[in-house]
mmCIF file of N, CA and C in Angstrom:
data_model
loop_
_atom_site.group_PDB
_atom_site.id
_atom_site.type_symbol
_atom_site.label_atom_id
_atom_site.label_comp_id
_atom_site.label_asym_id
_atom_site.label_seq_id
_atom_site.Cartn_x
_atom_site.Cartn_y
_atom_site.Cartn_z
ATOM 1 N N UNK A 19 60.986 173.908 34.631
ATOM 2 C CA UNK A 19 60.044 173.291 35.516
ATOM 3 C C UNK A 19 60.693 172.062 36.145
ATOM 4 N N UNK A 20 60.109 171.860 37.677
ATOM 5 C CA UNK A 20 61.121 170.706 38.234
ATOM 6 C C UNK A 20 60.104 169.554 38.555
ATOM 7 N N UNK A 21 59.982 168.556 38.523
ATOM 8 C CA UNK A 21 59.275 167.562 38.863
ATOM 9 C C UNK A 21 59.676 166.291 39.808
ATOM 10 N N UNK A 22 58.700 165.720 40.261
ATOM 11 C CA UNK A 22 58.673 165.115 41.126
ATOM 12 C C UNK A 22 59.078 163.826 40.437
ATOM 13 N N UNK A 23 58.742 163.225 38.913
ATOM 14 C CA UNK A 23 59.090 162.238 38.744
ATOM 15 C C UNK A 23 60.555 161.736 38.349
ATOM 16 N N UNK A 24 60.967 160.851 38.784
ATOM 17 C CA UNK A 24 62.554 160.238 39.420
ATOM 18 C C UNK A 24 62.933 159.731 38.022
ATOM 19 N N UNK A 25 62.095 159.349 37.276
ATOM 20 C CA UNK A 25 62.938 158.501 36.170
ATOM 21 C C UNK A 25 62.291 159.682 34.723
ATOM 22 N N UNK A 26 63.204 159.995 33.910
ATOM 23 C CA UNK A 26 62.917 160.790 32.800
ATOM 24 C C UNK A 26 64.320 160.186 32.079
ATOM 25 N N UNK A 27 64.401 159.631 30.887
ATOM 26 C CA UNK A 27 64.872 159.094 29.754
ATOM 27 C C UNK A 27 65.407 159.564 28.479
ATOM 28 N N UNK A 28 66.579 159.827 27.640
ATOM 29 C CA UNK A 28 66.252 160.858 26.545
ATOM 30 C C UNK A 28 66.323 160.014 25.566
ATOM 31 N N UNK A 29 65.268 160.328 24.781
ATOM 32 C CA UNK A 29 65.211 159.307 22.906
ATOM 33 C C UNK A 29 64.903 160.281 22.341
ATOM 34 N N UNK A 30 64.984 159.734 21.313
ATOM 35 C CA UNK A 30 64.271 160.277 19.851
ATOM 36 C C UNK A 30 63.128 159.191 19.149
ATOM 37 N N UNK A 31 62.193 159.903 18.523
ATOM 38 C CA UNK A 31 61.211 159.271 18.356
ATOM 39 C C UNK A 31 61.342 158.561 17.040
ATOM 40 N N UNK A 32 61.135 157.252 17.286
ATOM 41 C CA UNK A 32 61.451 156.622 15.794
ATOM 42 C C UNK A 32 60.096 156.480 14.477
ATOM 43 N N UNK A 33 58.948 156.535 15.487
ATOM 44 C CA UNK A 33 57.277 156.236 14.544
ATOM 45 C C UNK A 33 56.428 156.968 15.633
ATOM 46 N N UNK A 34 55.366 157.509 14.687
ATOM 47 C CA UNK A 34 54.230 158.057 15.709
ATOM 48 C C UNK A 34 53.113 157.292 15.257
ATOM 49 N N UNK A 35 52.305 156.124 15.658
ATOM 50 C CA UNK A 35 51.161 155.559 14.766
ATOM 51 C C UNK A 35 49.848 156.224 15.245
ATOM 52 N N UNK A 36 49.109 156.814 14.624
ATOM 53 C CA UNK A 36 47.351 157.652 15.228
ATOM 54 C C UNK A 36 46.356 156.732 15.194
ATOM 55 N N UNK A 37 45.818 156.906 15.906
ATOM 56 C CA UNK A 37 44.292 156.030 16.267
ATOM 57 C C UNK A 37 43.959 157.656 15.935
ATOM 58 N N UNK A 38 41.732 156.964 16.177
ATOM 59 C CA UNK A 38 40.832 158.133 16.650
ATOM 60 C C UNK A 38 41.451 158.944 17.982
ATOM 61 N N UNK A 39 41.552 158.644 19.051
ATOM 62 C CA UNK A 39 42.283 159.442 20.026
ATOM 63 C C UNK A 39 43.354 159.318 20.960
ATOM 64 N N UNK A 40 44.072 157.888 20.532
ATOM 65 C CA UNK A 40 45.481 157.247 20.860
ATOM 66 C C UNK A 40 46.523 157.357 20.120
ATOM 67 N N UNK A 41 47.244 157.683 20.165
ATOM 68 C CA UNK A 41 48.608 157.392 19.440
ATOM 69 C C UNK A 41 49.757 156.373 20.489
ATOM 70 N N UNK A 42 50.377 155.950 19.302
ATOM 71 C CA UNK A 42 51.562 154.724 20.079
ATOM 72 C C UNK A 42 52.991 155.909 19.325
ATOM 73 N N UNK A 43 54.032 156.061 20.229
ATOM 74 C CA UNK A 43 54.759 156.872 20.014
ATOM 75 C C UNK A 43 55.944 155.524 20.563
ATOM 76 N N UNK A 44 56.763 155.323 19.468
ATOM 77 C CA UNK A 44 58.136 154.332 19.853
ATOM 78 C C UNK A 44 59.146 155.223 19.580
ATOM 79 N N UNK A 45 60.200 155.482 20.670
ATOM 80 C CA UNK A 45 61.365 155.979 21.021
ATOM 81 C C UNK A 45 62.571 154.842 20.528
ATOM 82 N N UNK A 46 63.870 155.469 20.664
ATOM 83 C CA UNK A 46 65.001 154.601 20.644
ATOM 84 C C UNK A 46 65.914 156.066 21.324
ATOM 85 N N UNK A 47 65.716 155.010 23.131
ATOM 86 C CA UNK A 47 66.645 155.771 23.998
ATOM 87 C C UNK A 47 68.060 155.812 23.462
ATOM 88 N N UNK A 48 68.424 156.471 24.405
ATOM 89 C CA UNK A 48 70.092 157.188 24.094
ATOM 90 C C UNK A 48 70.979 155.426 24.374
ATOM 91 N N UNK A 49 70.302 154.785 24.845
ATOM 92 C CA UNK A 49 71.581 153.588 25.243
ATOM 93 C C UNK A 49 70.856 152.290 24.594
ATOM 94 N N UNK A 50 70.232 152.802 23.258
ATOM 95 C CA UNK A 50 69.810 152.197 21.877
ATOM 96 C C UNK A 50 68.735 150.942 22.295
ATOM 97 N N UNK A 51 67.881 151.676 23.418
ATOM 98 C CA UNK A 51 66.562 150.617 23.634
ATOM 99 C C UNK A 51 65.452 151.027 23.123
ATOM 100 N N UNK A 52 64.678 150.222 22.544
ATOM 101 C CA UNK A 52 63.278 150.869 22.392
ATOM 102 C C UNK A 52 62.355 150.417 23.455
ATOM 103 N N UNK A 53 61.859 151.950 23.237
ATOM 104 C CA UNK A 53 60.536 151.800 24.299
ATOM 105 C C UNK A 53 58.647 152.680 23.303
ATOM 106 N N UNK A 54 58.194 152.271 23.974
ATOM 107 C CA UNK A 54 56.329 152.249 23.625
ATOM 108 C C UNK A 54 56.210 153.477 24.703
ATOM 109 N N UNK A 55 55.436 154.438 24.049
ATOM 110 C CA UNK A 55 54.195 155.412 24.727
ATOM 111 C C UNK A 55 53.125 155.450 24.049
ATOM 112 N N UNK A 56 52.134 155.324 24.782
ATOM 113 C CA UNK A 56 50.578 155.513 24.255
ATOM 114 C C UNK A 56 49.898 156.389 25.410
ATOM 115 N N UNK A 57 49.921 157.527 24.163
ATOM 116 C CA UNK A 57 49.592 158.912 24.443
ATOM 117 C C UNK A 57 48.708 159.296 23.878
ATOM 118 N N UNK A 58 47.963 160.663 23.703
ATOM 119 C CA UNK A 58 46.655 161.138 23.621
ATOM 120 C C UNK A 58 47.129 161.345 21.844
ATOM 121 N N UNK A 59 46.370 161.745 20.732
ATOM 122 C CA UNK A 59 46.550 162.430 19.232
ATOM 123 C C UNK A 59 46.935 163.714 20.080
ATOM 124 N N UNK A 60 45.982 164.294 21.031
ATOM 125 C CA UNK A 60 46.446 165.582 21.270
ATOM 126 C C UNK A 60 47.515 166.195 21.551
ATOM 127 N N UNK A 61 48.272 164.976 22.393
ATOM 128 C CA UNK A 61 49.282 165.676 23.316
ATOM 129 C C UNK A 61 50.387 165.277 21.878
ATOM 130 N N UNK A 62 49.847 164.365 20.913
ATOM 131 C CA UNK A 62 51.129 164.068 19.895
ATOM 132 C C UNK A 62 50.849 165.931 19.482
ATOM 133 N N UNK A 63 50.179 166.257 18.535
ATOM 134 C CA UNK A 63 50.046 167.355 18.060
ATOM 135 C C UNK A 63 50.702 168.503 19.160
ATOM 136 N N UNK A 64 49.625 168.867 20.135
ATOM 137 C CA UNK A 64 50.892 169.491 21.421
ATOM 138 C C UNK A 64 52.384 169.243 21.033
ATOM 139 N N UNK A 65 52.676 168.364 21.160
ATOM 140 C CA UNK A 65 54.370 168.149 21.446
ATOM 141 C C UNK A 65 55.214 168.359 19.679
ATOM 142 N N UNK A 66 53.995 168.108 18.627
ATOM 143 C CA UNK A 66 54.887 168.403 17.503
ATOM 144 C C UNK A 66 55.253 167.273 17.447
ATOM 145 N N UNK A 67 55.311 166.083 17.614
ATOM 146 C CA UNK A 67 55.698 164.895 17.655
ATOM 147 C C UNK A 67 55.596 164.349 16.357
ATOM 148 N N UNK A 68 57.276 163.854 15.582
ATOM 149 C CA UNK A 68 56.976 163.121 14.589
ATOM 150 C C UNK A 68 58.445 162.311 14.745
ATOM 151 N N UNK A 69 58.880 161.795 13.645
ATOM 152 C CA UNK A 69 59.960 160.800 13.707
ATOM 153 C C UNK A 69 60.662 161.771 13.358
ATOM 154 N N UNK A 70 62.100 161.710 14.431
ATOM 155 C CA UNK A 70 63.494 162.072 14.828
ATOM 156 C C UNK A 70 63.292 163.024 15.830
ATOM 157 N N UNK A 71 62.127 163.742 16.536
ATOM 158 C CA UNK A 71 61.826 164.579 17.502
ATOM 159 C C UNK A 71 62.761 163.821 18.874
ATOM 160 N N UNK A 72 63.528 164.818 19.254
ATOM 161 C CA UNK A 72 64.052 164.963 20.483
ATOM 162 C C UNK A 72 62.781 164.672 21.093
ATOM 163 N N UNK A 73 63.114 163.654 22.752
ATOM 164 C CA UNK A 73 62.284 164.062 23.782
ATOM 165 C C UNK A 73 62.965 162.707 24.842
ATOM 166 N N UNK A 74 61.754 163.107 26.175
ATOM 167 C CA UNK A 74 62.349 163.134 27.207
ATOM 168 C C UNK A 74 61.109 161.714 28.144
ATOM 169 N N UNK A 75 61.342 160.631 27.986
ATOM 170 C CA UNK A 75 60.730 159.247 28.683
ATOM 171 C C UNK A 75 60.331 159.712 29.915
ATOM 172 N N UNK A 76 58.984 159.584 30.738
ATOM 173 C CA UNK A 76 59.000 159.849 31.947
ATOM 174 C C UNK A 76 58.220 158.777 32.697
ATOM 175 N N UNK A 77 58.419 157.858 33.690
ATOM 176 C CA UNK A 77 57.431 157.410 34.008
ATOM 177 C C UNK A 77 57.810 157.067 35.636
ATOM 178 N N UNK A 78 56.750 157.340 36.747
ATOM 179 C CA UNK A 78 56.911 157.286 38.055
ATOM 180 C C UNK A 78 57.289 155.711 38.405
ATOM 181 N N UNK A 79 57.693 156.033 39.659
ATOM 182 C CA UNK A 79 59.093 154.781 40.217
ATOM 183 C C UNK A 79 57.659 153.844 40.748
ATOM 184 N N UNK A 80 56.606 153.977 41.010
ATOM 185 C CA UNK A 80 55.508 153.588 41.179
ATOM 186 C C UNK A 80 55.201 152.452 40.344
ATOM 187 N N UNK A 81 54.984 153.080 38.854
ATOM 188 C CA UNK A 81 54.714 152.341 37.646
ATOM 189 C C UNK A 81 55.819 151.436 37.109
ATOM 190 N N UNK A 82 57.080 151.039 37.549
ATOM 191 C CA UNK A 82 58.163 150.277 37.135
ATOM 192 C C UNK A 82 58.136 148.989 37.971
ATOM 193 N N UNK A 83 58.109 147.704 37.225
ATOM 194 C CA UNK A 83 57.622 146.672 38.014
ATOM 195 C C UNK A 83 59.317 145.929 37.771
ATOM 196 N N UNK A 84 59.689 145.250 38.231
ATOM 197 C CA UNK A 84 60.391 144.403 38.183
ATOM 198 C C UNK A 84 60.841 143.304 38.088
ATOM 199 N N UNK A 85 61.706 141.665 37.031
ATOM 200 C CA UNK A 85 61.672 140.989 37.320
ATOM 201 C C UNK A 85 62.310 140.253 37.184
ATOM 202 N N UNK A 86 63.034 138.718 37.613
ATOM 203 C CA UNK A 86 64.492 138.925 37.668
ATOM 204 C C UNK A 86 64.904 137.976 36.687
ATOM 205 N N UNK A 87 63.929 137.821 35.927
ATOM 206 C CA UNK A 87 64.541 136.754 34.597
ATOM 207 C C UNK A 87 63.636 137.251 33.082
ATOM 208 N N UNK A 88 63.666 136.442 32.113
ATOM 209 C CA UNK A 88 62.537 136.728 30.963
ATOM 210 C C UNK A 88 61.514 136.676 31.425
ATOM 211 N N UNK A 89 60.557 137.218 30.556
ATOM 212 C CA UNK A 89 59.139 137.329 30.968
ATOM 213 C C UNK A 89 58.231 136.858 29.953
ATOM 214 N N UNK A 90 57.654 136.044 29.302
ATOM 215 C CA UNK A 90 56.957 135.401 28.155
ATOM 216 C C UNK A 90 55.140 135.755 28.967
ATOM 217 N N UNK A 91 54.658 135.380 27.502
ATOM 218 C CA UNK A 91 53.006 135.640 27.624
ATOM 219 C C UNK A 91 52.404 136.990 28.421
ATOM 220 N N UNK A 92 53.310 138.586 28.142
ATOM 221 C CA UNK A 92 52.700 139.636 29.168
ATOM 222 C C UNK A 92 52.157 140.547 27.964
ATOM 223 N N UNK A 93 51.652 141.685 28.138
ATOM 224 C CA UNK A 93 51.128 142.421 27.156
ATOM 225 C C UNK A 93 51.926 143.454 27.642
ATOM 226 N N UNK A 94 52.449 143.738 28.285
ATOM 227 C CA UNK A 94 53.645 144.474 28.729
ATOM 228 C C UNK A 94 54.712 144.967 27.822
ATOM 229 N N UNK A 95 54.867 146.030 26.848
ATOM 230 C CA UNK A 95 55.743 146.433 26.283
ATOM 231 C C UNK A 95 57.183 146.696 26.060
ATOM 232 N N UNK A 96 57.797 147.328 27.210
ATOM 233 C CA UNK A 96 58.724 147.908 27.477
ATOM 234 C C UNK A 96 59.226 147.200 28.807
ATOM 235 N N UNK A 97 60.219 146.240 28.287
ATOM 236 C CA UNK A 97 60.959 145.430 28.975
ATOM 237 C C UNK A 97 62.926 145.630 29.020
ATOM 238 N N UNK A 98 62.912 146.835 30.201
ATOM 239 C CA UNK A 98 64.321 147.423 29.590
ATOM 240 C C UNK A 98 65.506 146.666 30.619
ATOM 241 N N UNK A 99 66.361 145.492 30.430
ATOM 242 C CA UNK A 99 67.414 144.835 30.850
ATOM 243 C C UNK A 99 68.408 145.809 31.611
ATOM 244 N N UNK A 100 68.346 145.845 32.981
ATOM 245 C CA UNK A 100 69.873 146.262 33.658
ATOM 246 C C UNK A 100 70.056 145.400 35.206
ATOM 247 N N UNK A 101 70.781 146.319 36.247
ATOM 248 C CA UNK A 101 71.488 145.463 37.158
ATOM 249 C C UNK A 101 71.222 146.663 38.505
ATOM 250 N N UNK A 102 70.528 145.772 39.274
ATOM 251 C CA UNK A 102 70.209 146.763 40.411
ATOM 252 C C UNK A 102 71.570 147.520 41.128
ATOM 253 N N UNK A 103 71.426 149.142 41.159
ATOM 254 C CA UNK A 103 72.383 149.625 41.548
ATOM 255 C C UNK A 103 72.329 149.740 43.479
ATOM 256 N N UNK A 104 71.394 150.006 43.468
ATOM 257 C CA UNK A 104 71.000 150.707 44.824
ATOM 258 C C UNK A 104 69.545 150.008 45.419
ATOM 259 N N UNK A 105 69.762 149.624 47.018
ATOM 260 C CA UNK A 105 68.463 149.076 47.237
ATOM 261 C C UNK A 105 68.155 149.995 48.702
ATOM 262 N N UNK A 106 67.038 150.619 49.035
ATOM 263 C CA UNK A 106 66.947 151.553 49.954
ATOM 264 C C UNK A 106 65.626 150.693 50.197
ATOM 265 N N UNK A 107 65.476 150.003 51.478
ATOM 266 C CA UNK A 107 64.231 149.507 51.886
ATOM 267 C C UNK A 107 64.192 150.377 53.568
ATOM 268 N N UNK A 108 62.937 150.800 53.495
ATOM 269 C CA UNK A 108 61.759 151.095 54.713
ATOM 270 C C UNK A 108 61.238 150.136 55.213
ATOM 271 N N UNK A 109 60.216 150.628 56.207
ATOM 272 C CA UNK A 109 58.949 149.590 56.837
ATOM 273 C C UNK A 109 58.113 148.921 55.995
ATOM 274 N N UNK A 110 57.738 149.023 54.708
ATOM 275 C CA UNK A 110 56.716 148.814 54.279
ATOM 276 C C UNK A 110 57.034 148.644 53.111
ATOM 277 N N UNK A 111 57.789 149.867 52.270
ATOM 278 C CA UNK A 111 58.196 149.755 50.897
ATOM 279 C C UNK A 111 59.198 150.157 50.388
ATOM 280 N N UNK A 112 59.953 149.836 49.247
ATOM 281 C CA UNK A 112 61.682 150.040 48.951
ATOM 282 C C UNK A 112 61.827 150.640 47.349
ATOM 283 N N UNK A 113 62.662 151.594 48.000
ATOM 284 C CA UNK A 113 63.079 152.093 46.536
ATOM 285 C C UNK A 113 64.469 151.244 45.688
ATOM 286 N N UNK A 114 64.251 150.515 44.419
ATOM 287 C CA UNK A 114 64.985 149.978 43.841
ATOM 288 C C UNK A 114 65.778 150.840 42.375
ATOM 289 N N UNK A 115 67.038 150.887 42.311
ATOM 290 C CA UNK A 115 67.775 151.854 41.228
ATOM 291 C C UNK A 115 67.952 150.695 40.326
ATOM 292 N N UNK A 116 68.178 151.165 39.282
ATOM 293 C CA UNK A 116 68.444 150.076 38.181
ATOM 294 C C UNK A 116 68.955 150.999 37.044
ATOM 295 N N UNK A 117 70.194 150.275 36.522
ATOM 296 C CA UNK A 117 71.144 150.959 35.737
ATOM 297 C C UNK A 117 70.765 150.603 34.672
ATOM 298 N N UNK A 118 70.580 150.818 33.663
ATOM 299 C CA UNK A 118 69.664 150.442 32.234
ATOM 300 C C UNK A 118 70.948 151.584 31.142
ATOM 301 N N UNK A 119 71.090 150.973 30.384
ATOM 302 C CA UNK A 119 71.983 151.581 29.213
ATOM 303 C C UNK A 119 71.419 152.779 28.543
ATOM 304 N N UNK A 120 72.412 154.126 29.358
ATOM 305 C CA UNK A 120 71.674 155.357 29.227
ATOM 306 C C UNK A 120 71.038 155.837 29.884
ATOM 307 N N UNK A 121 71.229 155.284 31.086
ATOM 308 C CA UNK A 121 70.539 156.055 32.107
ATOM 309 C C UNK A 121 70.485 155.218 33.715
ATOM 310 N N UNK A 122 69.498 155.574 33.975
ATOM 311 C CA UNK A 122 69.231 154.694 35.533
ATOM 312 C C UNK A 122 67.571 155.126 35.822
ATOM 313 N N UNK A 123 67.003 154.081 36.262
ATOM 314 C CA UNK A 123 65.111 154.103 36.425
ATOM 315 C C UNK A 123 65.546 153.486 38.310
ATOM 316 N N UNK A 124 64.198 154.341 39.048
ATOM 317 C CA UNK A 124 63.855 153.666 39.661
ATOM 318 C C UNK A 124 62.547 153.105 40.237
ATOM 319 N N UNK A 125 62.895 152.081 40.727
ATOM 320 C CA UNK A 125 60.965 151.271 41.043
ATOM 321 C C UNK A 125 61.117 151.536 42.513
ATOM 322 N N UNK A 126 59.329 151.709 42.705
ATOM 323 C CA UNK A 126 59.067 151.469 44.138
ATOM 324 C C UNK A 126 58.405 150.495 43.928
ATOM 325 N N UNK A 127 58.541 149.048 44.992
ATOM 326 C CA UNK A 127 58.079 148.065 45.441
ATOM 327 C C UNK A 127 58.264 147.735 46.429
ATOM 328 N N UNK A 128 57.489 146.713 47.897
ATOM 329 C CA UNK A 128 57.641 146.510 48.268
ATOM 330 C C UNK A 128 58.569 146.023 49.144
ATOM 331 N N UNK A 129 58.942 145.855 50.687
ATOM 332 C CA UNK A 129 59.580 145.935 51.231
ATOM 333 C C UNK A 129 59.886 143.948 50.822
ATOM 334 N N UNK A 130 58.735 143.223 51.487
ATOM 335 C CA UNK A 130 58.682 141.739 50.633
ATOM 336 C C UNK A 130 58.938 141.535 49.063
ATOM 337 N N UNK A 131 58.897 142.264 48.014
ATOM 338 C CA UNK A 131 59.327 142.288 47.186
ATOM 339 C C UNK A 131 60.797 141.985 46.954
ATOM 340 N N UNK A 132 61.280 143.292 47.552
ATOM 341 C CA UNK A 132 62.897 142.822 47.567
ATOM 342 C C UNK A 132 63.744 141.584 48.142
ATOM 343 N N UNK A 133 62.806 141.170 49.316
ATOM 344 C CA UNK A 133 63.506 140.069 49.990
ATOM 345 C C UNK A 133 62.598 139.042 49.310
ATOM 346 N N UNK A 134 61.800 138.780 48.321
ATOM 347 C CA UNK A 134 61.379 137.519 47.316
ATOM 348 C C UNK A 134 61.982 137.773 46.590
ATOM 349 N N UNK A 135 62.394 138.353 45.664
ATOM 350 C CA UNK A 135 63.152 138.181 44.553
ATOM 351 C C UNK A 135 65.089 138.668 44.817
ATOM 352 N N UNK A 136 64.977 138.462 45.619
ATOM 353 C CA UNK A 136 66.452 138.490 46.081
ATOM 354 C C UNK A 136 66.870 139.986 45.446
ATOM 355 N N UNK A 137 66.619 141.170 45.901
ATOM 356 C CA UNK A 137 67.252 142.024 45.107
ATOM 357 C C UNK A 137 68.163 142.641 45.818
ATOM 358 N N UNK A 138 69.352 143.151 45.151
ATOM 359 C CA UNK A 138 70.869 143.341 45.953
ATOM 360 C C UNK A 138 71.428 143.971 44.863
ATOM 361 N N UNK A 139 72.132 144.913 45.508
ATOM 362 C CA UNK A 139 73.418 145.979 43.961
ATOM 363 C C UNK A 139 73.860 144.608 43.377
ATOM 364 N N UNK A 140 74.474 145.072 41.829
ATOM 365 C CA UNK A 140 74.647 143.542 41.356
ATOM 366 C C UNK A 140 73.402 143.057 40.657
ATOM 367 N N UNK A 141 72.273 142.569 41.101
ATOM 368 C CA UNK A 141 71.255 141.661 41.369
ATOM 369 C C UNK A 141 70.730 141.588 39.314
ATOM 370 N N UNK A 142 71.057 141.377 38.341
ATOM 371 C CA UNK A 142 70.596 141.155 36.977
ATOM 372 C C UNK A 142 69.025 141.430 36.698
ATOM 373 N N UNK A 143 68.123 142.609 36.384
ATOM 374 C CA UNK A 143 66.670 142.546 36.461
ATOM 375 C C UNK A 143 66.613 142.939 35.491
ATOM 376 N N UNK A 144 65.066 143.311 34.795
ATOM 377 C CA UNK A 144 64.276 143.591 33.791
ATOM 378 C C UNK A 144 63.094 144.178 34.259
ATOM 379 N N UNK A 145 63.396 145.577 33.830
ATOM 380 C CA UNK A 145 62.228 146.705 34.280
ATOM 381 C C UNK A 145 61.291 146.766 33.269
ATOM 382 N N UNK A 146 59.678 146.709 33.983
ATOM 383 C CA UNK A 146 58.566 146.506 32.928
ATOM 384 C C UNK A 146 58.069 147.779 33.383
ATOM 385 N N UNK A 147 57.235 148.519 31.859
ATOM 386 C CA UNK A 147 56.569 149.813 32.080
ATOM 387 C C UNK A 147 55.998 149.078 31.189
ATOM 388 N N UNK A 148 53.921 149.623 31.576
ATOM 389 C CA UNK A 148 53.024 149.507 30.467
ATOM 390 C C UNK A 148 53.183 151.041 29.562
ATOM 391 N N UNK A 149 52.884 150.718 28.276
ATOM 392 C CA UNK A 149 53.049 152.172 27.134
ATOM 393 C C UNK A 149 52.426 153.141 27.611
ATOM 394 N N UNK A 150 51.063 152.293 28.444
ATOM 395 C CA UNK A 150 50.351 154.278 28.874
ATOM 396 C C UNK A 150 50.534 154.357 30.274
ATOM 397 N N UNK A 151 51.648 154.006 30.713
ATOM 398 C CA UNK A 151 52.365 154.794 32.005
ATOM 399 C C UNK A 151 53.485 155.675 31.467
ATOM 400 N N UNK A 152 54.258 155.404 30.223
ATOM 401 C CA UNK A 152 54.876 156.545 29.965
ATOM 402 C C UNK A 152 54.622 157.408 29.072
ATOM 403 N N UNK A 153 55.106 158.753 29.960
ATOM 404 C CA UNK A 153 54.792 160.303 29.613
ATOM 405 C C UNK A 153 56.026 160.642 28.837
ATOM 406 N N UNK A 154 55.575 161.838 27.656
ATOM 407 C CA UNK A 154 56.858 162.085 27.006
ATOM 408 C C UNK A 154 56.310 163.565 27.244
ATOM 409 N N UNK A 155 57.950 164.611 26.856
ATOM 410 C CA UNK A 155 58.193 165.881 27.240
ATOM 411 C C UNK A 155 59.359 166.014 25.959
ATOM 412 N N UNK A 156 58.769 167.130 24.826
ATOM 413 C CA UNK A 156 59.881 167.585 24.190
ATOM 414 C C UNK A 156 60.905 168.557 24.684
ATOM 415 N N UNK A 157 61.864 168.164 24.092
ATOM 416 C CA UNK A 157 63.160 168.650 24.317
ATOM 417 C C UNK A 157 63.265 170.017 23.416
#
């Protein structure tokens, strides 16, 4: 199956914790980051999901915020450190690449976005995903 979403990740799952109908699923990507999903009990059960399960990070270039230093006081989980590779700006809004250890994510943000926070290949950022923007897919 082929999909539309641009950024997909490979980890292994390190903890699955269950609520009544949430689960928090923490990964440790291939370029030894951890990241947060909060996903359905169901889709854990669906996927077979337990600790050391292969699988596959997904979350749209939409949902990846960006920012160009630390970030203190966010409820924001998944704060993954790399260096903008590629900056493709339009009329309105810009696709930003970001090389992250083990891979590469990209954000869509604004066209003013990029020219406020100075973003340029090179440029040192920190990509934020909330846990229930990312989707997981076993491997």
């Amino acid at each position: 199956m082929s999909l539309s979403i641009r950024n997909q990740i490979p980890g292994t799952v390190t903890s699955v914790t269950q609520g009544e109908v949430m689960a928090t699923v923490r990964l440790r990507l291939d370029g030894g980051q951890d990241l947060t999903a909060a996903i359905t009990v169901e889709a854990v059960e669906d996927l077979g999901l337990a600790e050391g399960s292969a699988v596959r990070a997904m979350m749209k270039a939409t949902e990846v915020a960006l920012a160009t230093g630390p970030v203190t006081g966010l409820s924001i989980r998944n704060r993954l450190p790399g260096t903008v590779s590629d900056v493709a700006v339009g009329g309105a809004m810009a696709t930003v690449k970001v090389a992250v250890d083990g891979g590469e994510l990209t954000s869509a943000v604004t066209k003013d976005a990029v020219t406020d926070l100075g973003l340029a290949p090179g440029s040192p950022v920190v990509a934020l995903i909330k846990s229930t923007e990312v989707s997981l897919a076993s491997v």
